[in-house]
Coordinates of C-alpha atoms and ligand atoms in Angstrom, one line a residue:
X295 CA -30.3 -0.4 38.6
X296 CA -28.8 3.1 38.6
X297 CA -25.4 1.6 37.7
X298 CA -27.0 -0.1 34.8
X299 CA -28.5 3.1 33.5
X300 CA -25.2 4.8 34.1
X301 CA -23.3 2.2 32.1
X302 CA -25.8 2.4 29.2
X303 CA -25.4 6.2 29.1
X304 CA -21.6 5.9 29.2
X305 CA -21.8 3.3 26.3
X306 CA -24.0 5.6 24.3
X307 CA -21.6 8.6 24.9
X308 CA -18.7 6.6 23.9
X309 CA -20.6 5.4 20.7
X310 CA -21.3 9.0 19.9
X311 CA -17.5 9.9 20.3
X312 CA -16.7 6.8 18.1
X313 CA -19.0 7.8 15.2
X314 CA -17.9 11.5 15.4
X315 CA -14.3 10.3 15.4
X316 CA -14.9 8.1 12.2
X317 CA -16.9 10.9 10.5
X318 CA -14.1 13.4 11.0
X319 CA -11.5 10.8 10.4
X320 CA -11.3 11.9 6.7
X321 CA -9.6 15.1 8.1
X322 CA -6.6 13.0 9.3
X323 CA -5.8 11.9 5.7
X324 CA -6.3 15.3 4.4
X325 CA -4.1 17.0 7.0
X326 CA -1.4 14.6 6.1
X327 CA -1.9 15.4 2.5
X328 CA -1.6 19.1 3.2
X329 CA 1.6 18.4 5.1
X330 CA 3.1 16.6 2.1
X331 CA 1.9 19.3 -0.4
X332 CA 3.7 22.0 1.8
X333 CA 6.8 19.8 2.2
X334 CA 6.7 20.4 6.0
X335 CA 8.7 17.3 6.9
X336 CA 11.4 18.1 4.4
X337 CA 11.6 21.7 5.6
X338 CA 12.1 20.5 9.3
X339 CA 14.6 17.9 8.1
X340 CA 16.6 20.4 6.0
X341 CA 17.0 22.6 9.1
X342 CA 18.8 19.7 10.8
X343 CA 17.4 20.8 14.2
X344 CA 14.0 21.4 15.8
X345 CA 12.3 24.2 13.7
X346 CA 10.0 27.1 14.7
X347 CA 6.7 28.0 13.0
X348 CA 8.3 31.2 11.6
X349 CA 11.1 29.1 10.0
X350 CA 8.7 26.7 8.5
X351 CA 6.5 29.6 7.1
X352 CA 9.5 31.4 5.6
X353 CA 10.6 28.1 4.0
X354 CA 7.2 27.5 2.5
X355 CA 8.0 30.7 0.7
X356 CA 4.5 32.0 -0.3
X357 CA 3.8 35.8 -0.3
X358 CA 0.3 35.3 1.1
X359 CA 1.0 32.5 3.6
X360 CA -1.6 32.1 6.4
X361 CA 0.5 31.6 9.4
X362 CA -2.5 31.1 11.7
X363 CA -3.7 28.2 9.4
X364 CA -0.2 26.6 9.5
X365 CA -0.1 26.8 13.3
X366 CA -3.6 25.2 13.5
X367 CA -2.4 22.5 11.1
X368 CA 0.8 21.8 13.2
X369 CA -1.3 21.8 16.4
X370 CA -3.6 19.1 14.8
X371 CA -0.7 17.0 13.5
X372 CA 1.2 17.2 16.9
X373 CA -2.0 16.0 18.6
X374 CA -2.1 13.2 16.1
X375 CA 1.6 12.5 17.1
X376 CA 2.7 13.0 13.5
X377 CA 5.2 15.7 14.7
X378 CA 6.9 16.3 18.1
X379 CA 6.6 19.7 19.7
X380 CA 8.6 21.1 22.5
X381 CA 8.6 24.5 24.2
X382 CA 11.8 26.6 23.6
X383 CA 11.9 27.9 27.2
X384 CA 9.5 28.8 30.1
X385 CA 8.6 32.2 28.5
X386 CA 5.3 31.9 26.7
X387 CA 6.0 34.3 23.8
X388 CA 8.7 31.9 22.7
X389 CA 7.6 29.8 19.7
X390 CA 7.4 26.1 20.1
X391 CA 9.8 23.9 18.3
X392 CA 8.7 21.1 15.8
X393 CA 10.7 18.1 15.1
X394 CA 10.3 14.9 13.1
X395 CA 9.4 11.7 14.8
X396 CA 9.1 8.0 13.5
X397 CA 5.8 9.0 11.8
X398 CA 6.7 12.2 10.0
X399 CA 9.9 10.7 8.7
X400 CA 7.6 8.6 6.3
X401 CA 6.3 12.0 4.9
X402 CA 9.7 13.2 3.6
X403 CA 9.5 13.8 -0.2
X404 CA 13.2 13.9 -1.0
X405 CA 14.0 10.3 -0.2
X406 CA 13.7 6.8 -1.6
X407 CA 11.9 5.2 1.3
X408 CA 8.8 7.3 1.8
X409 CA 5.0 7.1 2.0
X410 CA 4.5 10.6 0.5
X411 CA 3.5 9.4 -3.0
X412 CA 1.0 7.0 -1.4
X413 CA -0.5 9.8 0.6
X414 CA -0.9 11.8 -2.6
X415 CA -2.5 8.8 -4.4
X416 CA -4.9 7.7 -1.6
X417 CA -6.1 11.3 -0.9
X418 CA -6.4 12.3 -4.5
X419 CA -10.0 13.4 -5.4
X420 CA -10.0 10.7 -8.2
X421 CA -9.4 8.0 -5.7
X422 CA -11.7 9.5 -3.1
X423 CA -14.7 10.1 -5.3
X424 CA -15.6 6.3 -5.7
X425 CA -15.9 6.1 -1.9
X426 CA -18.9 8.6 -2.3
X427 CA -20.7 5.9 -4.3
X428 CA -19.9 2.8 -2.4
X429 CA -23.6 2.4 -1.6
X430 CA -24.6 2.5 -5.2
X431 CA -22.1 -0.3 -6.0
X432 CA -23.5 -2.3 -3.1
X433 CA -27.1 -1.6 -4.2
X434 CA -26.6 -2.1 -8.0
X435 CA -23.3 -4.0 -8.5
X436 CA -20.5 -2.8 -10.7
X437 CA -17.3 -1.0 -9.2
X438 CA -17.6 2.2 -7.4
X439 CA -14.7 3.5 -9.5
X440 CA -16.7 3.1 -12.6
X441 CA -19.8 4.5 -11.1
X442 CA -17.9 7.6 -10.2
X443 CA -15.7 8.1 -13.2
X444 CA -17.6 6.3 -16.0
X445 CA -14.5 4.3 -16.8
X446 CA -12.8 1.4 -15.1
X447 CA -9.4 2.3 -13.4
X448 CA -7.4 0.8 -16.2
X449 CA -9.1 2.9 -18.9
X450 CA -9.2 6.0 -16.7
X451 CA -5.4 5.7 -16.2
X452 CA -4.9 5.4 -19.9
X453 CA -6.9 8.5 -20.6
X454 CA -5.6 10.7 -17.7
X455 CA -1.8 11.0 -17.8
X456 CA -1.5 13.1 -14.7
X457 CA -3.6 10.7 -12.5
X458 CA -1.7 7.8 -14.1
X459 CA 1.5 9.3 -12.9
X460 CA 0.2 10.0 -9.3
X461 CA -1.3 6.4 -9.2
X462 CA 2.0 4.7 -10.5
X463 CA 4.1 6.7 -8.0
X464 CA 1.9 5.7 -5.1
X465 CA 2.0 2.0 -6.1
X466 CA 5.7 2.2 -6.7
X467 CA 6.5 3.6 -3.2
X468 CA 4.5 0.9 -1.4
X469 CA 6.0 -1.7 -3.6
X470 CA 9.6 -0.4 -2.7
X471 CA 8.8 -0.6 1.0
X472 CA 7.5 -4.1 0.8
X473 CA 10.3 -5.2 -1.3
X474 CA 12.9 -4.0 1.2
X475 CA 11.0 -5.9 3.9
X476 CA 11.0 -9.1 1.8
X477 CA 14.8 -8.8 0.9
X478 CA 15.7 -8.3 4.5
X479 CA 13.4 -10.7 6.2
X480 CA 13.2 -13.6 3.8
X481 CA 16.9 -14.3 3.2
X482 CA 16.6 -18.1 3.6
X483 CA 13.8 -18.1 0.9
X484 CA 16.0 -16.5 -1.7
X485 CA 19.3 -18.2 -0.7
X486 CA 17.5 -21.6 -0.8
X487 CA 16.2 -20.9 -4.3
X488 CA 18.4 -21.3 -7.3
X489 CA 18.1 -20.8 -11.2
X490 CA 15.4 -18.6 -12.5
X491 CA 13.1 -16.5 -10.6
X492 CA 10.0 -15.1 -12.6
X493 CA 8.0 -12.1 -11.3
X494 CA 4.5 -12.6 -12.7
X495 CA 2.8 -9.3 -13.2
X496 CA 6.0 -7.7 -12.1
X497 CA 5.1 -4.2 -13.5
X498 CA 8.3 -2.4 -14.6
X499 CA 10.6 -4.8 -12.7
X500 CA 11.3 -2.7 -9.5
X501 CA 10.9 -5.6 -7.1
X502 CA 12.7 -8.3 -9.1
X503 CA 15.6 -6.0 -9.9
X504 CA 16.1 -5.3 -6.2
X505 CA 15.8 -9.0 -5.3
X506 CA 18.4 -10.0 -7.9
X507 CA 20.7 -7.1 -6.8
X508 CA 20.6 -8.5 -3.3
X509 CA 20.8 -12.2 -4.4
X510 CA 22.9 -12.2 -7.6
X511 CA 22.9 -16.1 -7.8
X512 CA 19.3 -15.8 -9.2
X513 CA 18.5 -15.1 -12.8
X514 CA 15.6 -12.7 -13.0
X515 CA 12.7 -12.6 -15.5
X516 CA 10.1 -9.8 -15.3
X517 CA 6.8 -11.0 -16.8
X518 CA 4.0 -8.6 -17.7
X519 CA 1.7 -7.3 -20.5
X520 CA 3.3 -5.6 -23.5
X521 CA 2.2 -2.1 -22.6
X522 CA 3.8 -2.4 -19.2
X523 CA 7.0 -4.1 -20.4
X524 CA 7.4 -1.4 -23.1
X525 CA 7.9 1.2 -20.4
X526 CA 10.3 -0.8 -18.2
X527 CA 13.9 0.3 -17.8
X528 CA 16.8 -2.2 -18.3
X529 CA 18.3 -3.7 -15.1
X530 CA 21.4 -5.9 -14.6
X531 CA 20.6 -9.5 -14.5
X532 CA 16.9 -9.1 -15.6
X533 CA 15.2 -10.2 -18.8
X534 CA 11.8 -8.6 -19.4
X535 CA 9.4 -11.0 -21.1
X536 CA 6.0 -10.0 -22.5
X537 CA 3.0 -12.4 -22.1
X538 CA -0.3 -13.1 -20.5
X539 CA -0.4 -15.0 -17.2
X540 CA -3.8 -16.5 -18.2
X541 CA -2.1 -18.1 -21.3
X542 CA 1.2 -19.4 -20.0
X543 CA 4.1 -18.3 -17.7
X544 CA 7.8 -18.8 -18.5
X545 CA 9.4 -22.0 -17.0
X546 CA 11.1 -21.2 -13.7
X547 CA 12.7 -22.7 -10.6
X548 CA 10.8 -20.2 -8.5
X549 CA 7.8 -17.9 -9.2
X550 CA 7.3 -14.7 -7.3
X551 CA 3.9 -12.9 -7.6
X552 CA 3.2 -9.8 -5.6
X553 CA 0.0 -7.7 -5.3
X554 CA -1.6 -9.4 -8.4
X555 CA -3.9 -12.1 -7.1
X556 CA -5.8 -9.6 -5.1
X557 CA -7.0 -8.0 -8.2
X558 CA -8.8 -11.1 -9.5
X559 CA -11.8 -13.3 -8.8
X560 CA -11.3 -16.8 -7.2
X561 CA -11.8 -18.4 -10.7
X562 CA -9.3 -16.2 -12.3
X563 CA -6.7 -16.7 -9.4
X564 CA -7.2 -20.5 -9.8
X565 CA -6.3 -20.2 -13.5
X566 CA -3.3 -18.0 -12.7
X567 CA -2.1 -20.5 -10.0
X568 CA -2.6 -23.5 -12.3
X569 CA -0.3 -21.7 -14.9
X570 CA 2.2 -21.0 -12.1
X571 CA 2.1 -24.7 -11.2
X572 CA 2.7 -25.7 -14.8
X573 CA 5.7 -23.4 -15.0
X574 CA 7.6 -24.9 -12.1
X575 CA 9.1 -28.3 -11.5
X576 CA 6.9 -30.8 -9.4
X577 CA 10.0 -31.8 -7.3
X578 CA 11.8 -28.6 -6.7
X579 CA 9.6 -25.8 -7.8
X580 CA 8.4 -23.1 -5.4
X581 CA 5.8 -20.3 -5.6
X582 CA 6.2 -17.1 -3.4
X583 CA 2.9 -15.1 -3.2
X584 CA 3.2 -11.7 -1.5
X585 CA -0.2 -10.6 -0.4
X586 CA -2.3 -9.5 2.6
X587 CA -3.5 -12.3 4.7
X588 CA -6.7 -11.0 6.6
X589 CA -6.6 -12.1 10.3
X590 CA -9.8 -13.1 11.9
X591 CA -8.5 -12.1 15.4
X592 CA -6.3 -9.2 16.4
X593 CA -2.8 -9.9 15.1
X594 CA -0.6 -6.8 14.6
X595 CA -0.4 -3.0 14.1
X596 CA -1.5 -3.4 10.3
X597 CA -4.9 -5.1 11.2
X598 CA -6.9 -2.0 10.5
X599 CA -5.2 -1.1 7.3
X600 CA -5.6 -4.6 6.0
X601 CA -9.2 -4.5 6.5
X602 CA -9.4 -1.0 4.8
X603 CA -7.5 -2.5 1.8
X604 CA -10.4 -5.0 1.2
X605 CA -12.7 -2.0 0.8
X606 CA -10.0 -0.3 -1.4
X607 CA -10.1 -3.4 -3.7
X608 CA -13.9 -3.5 -3.6
X609 CA -14.3 0.1 -4.7
X610 CA -11.7 -0.2 -7.4
X611 CA -12.2 -3.7 -8.9
X612 CA -15.4 -5.8 -9.2
X613 CA -13.5 -9.1 -8.3
X614 CA -10.6 -7.7 -6.2
X615 CA -10.4 -8.7 -2.6
X616 CA -8.1 -9.3 0.3
X617 CA -8.2 -12.9 1.5
X618 CA -7.9 -14.9 4.7
X619 CA -5.6 -17.8 5.3
X620 CA -8.5 -20.2 4.7
X621 CA -9.4 -18.5 1.4
X622 CA -5.7 -18.7 0.3
X623 CA -5.6 -22.4 1.2
X624 CA -8.7 -23.1 -1.0
X625 CA -7.2 -21.3 -4.0
X626 CA -3.8 -23.0 -3.5
X627 CA -5.5 -26.4 -3.4
X628 CA -7.4 -25.9 -6.6
X629 CA -4.3 -24.3 -8.2
X630 CA -2.4 -27.5 -7.7
X631 CA -0.3 -26.6 -4.6
X632 CA -0.5 -29.2 -1.9
X633 CA 1.3 -27.5 1.0
X634 CA 2.1 -23.9 2.0
X635 CA 3.8 -21.8 4.8
X636 CA 2.9 -18.3 5.7
X637 CA 5.8 -16.2 6.6
X638 CA 5.3 -13.0 8.4
X639 CA 7.5 -10.0 7.4
X640 CA 7.5 -6.4 8.8
X641 CA 4.9 -5.2 6.2
X642 CA 1.2 -5.2 5.5
X643 CA 1.6 -8.3 3.4
X644 CA 3.0 -11.7 4.2
X645 CA 4.8 -14.3 2.1
X646 CA 2.9 -17.4 1.3
X647 CA 5.4 -20.1 0.1
X648 CA 3.6 -22.8 -1.8
X649 CA 4.8 -26.1 -3.1
X650 CA 3.4 -28.5 -5.7
Ligands
LIG239 C1 -1.3 -4.3 -9.0 S1 0.0 -4.4 -10.2 C2 1.3 -5.2 -9.3 C3 2.6 -4.9 -9.8 C4 3.8 -5.4 -9.1 N1 3.8 -6.9 -8.9 C5 3.9 -4.8 -7.6 O1 3.7 -5.4 -6.6 O2 4.0 -3.6 -7.6 C6 -0.7 -5.8 -11.2 C7 0.2 -6.2 -12.4 O3 -0.3 -7.3 -13.1 C8 -0.1 -7.1 -14.5 N2 -1.0 -7.9 -15.2 C9 -2.4 -7.8 -15.3 N3 -2.9 -8.7 -16.1 C10 -1.8 -9.5 -16.5 C11 -1.8 -10.6 -17.4 N4 -2.9 -11.1 -18.0 N5 -0.6 -11.2 -17.6 C12 0.6 -10.6 -17.0 N6 0.6 -9.6 -16.2 C13 -0.6 -9.0 -16.0 C14 -0.4 -5.6 -14.6 O4 0.1 -5.1 -15.8 C15 0.3 -5.0 -13.4 O5 1.7 -4.7 -13.7
LIG240 C1 -6.2 0.4 -6.2 O1 -5.3 -0.5 -6.6 C2 -4.3 -0.8 -5.7 C3 -4.0 0.0 -4.7 C4 -2.9 -0.3 -3.9 O2 -2.6 0.5 -2.8 C5 -2.1 -1.5 -4.0 C6 -1.0 -1.8 -3.2 C7 -1.4 -2.9 -2.4 C8 -1.1 -3.1 -1.1 C9 -0.2 -2.3 -0.3 C10 -1.8 -4.3 -0.3 C11 -2.4 -2.3 -5.1 O3 -1.7 -3.4 -5.4 C12 -3.5 -1.9 -6.0 C13 -3.7 -2.8 -7.2 O4 -3.7 -3.9 -7.1 C14 -3.9 -2.1 -8.6 C15 -4.1 -2.8 -9.6 C16 -4.3 -2.3 -10.9 C17 -4.0 -0.9 -11.1 C18 -4.2 -0.4 -12.4 C19 -4.7 -1.1 -13.4 O5 -4.9 -0.5 -14.7 C20 -4.9 -2.5 -13.2 C21 -4.7 -3.0 -11.9

C-alpha cells in the first residue's frame, strides 16, 4: 500500500517536473537565438581553439557588454550540451574554455550549411505570436497566423519586406540541408531517371539546380508562380517555367515536389497529384515527393520535431498538415498512383517515390 502511495507521489513529482520543463522550454529556443544574434559560435570558430569568456566578450565588441549575463547564457547552453566546456587547469580562478561541438556547429552564421537562419525565423516574434492564439484558432477556426497578424502569411510577407527576408532565409537554409541529404542518399533514384526533371513549386530553384549540378544527365525545369520565378536567378541546365500546378504541370519523365503538398488540404493535394500524373508517362514516369512522414511509433531522432511541424503547419495554414504513411497512401491512390516506396534519408523528411 505504502509502495503504491510512494509511486503515485513519484509520478506526480515527475509530472510536475515535466510541465515545468515544457513551460520553460521556450527559453531553449530563445537562448539559441541569443547565441546566433551574438555570433558566439562564429567567434569560437574564428579563434581556431577553445575560447575563454573574456575572449568571447572582447570579440562581441560592445562598450556596455554584460559579462555576467554572457557567463550565465554560456552556463545554460553548456548544460543543454550546445557548447562544450573544459577547465583550463586545476586553479579555480582560471576561466573555463568553451568549444564547438556537433550541435553548436549548426549555429555558425558564416557558412553555407547552417541552421542559424531557421533559428532566426522560428524564434522571430512574428512567427511566435500565432502560438499565443492557438486556442482561438481551435475555438473559432481560421489560422492562428491570421488571428495574430490580421493577414494570412502570404499577404503578410508581401507587406513586410524585413520579415519576408527572414522567412525566406529560414526556408532556404532548411531546403539546402534537405537537398544535400537527398543528393547524397538517393543516388540510384536520380541515376535511374533520365530526361526531364520538373520541380513543382520549386521556389527560386535552389533544390533543382543542386540536383542537376550533381546529376548533369538530367534536364531541369523549375516550375512556380510568376511572382516567384521573376526573382529566381539563372542556373546552368535549368529552365524556369511559370505556371499554376492546379491548372497543368509541364510534361516530364520525373516530377520532384518538395515541401509543397504539406501546405494544402487533401482535396487540393489530390488535384495537384492528378496533374502530376497527367504530366508523366504511364509506363516510365515517376513522382518523387519529399515530405515529412509522421510515424505512429518511435522511429528516429526527428520524431519530436516532426510532430511539432504539424502544429507549425496548423498555426500557419488552415489546410496545411504533416501526414502519416496511411494518409499519403490514400492521397496517392486518389491522385492516380498505384504503388509507392518510402525511402528514408538522413533528414526530417523522407522521399516517397510513386508510380502510375
Ligand atoms: C513551401 S514552398 C516550397 C518551396 C520549395 N519546394 C522548397 O522545398 O523549398 C511552396 C512553393 O509552392 C509554390 N506554389 C504555391 N502555389 C503554387 C501553384 N498554384 N503553382 C505552382 N507553384 C505554387 C510557392 O510559390 C512556393 O514556392
Ligand atoms: C511556415 O511555413 C513553413 C515552415 C517551414 O519550416 C517549412 C519547412 C518544412 C520542413 C522542414 C518540414 C515549410 O515548408 C513551410 C511552408 O511550407 C511554407 C509555405 C508558404 C510560405 C509562404 C507563403 O506565402 C506560402 C506558403
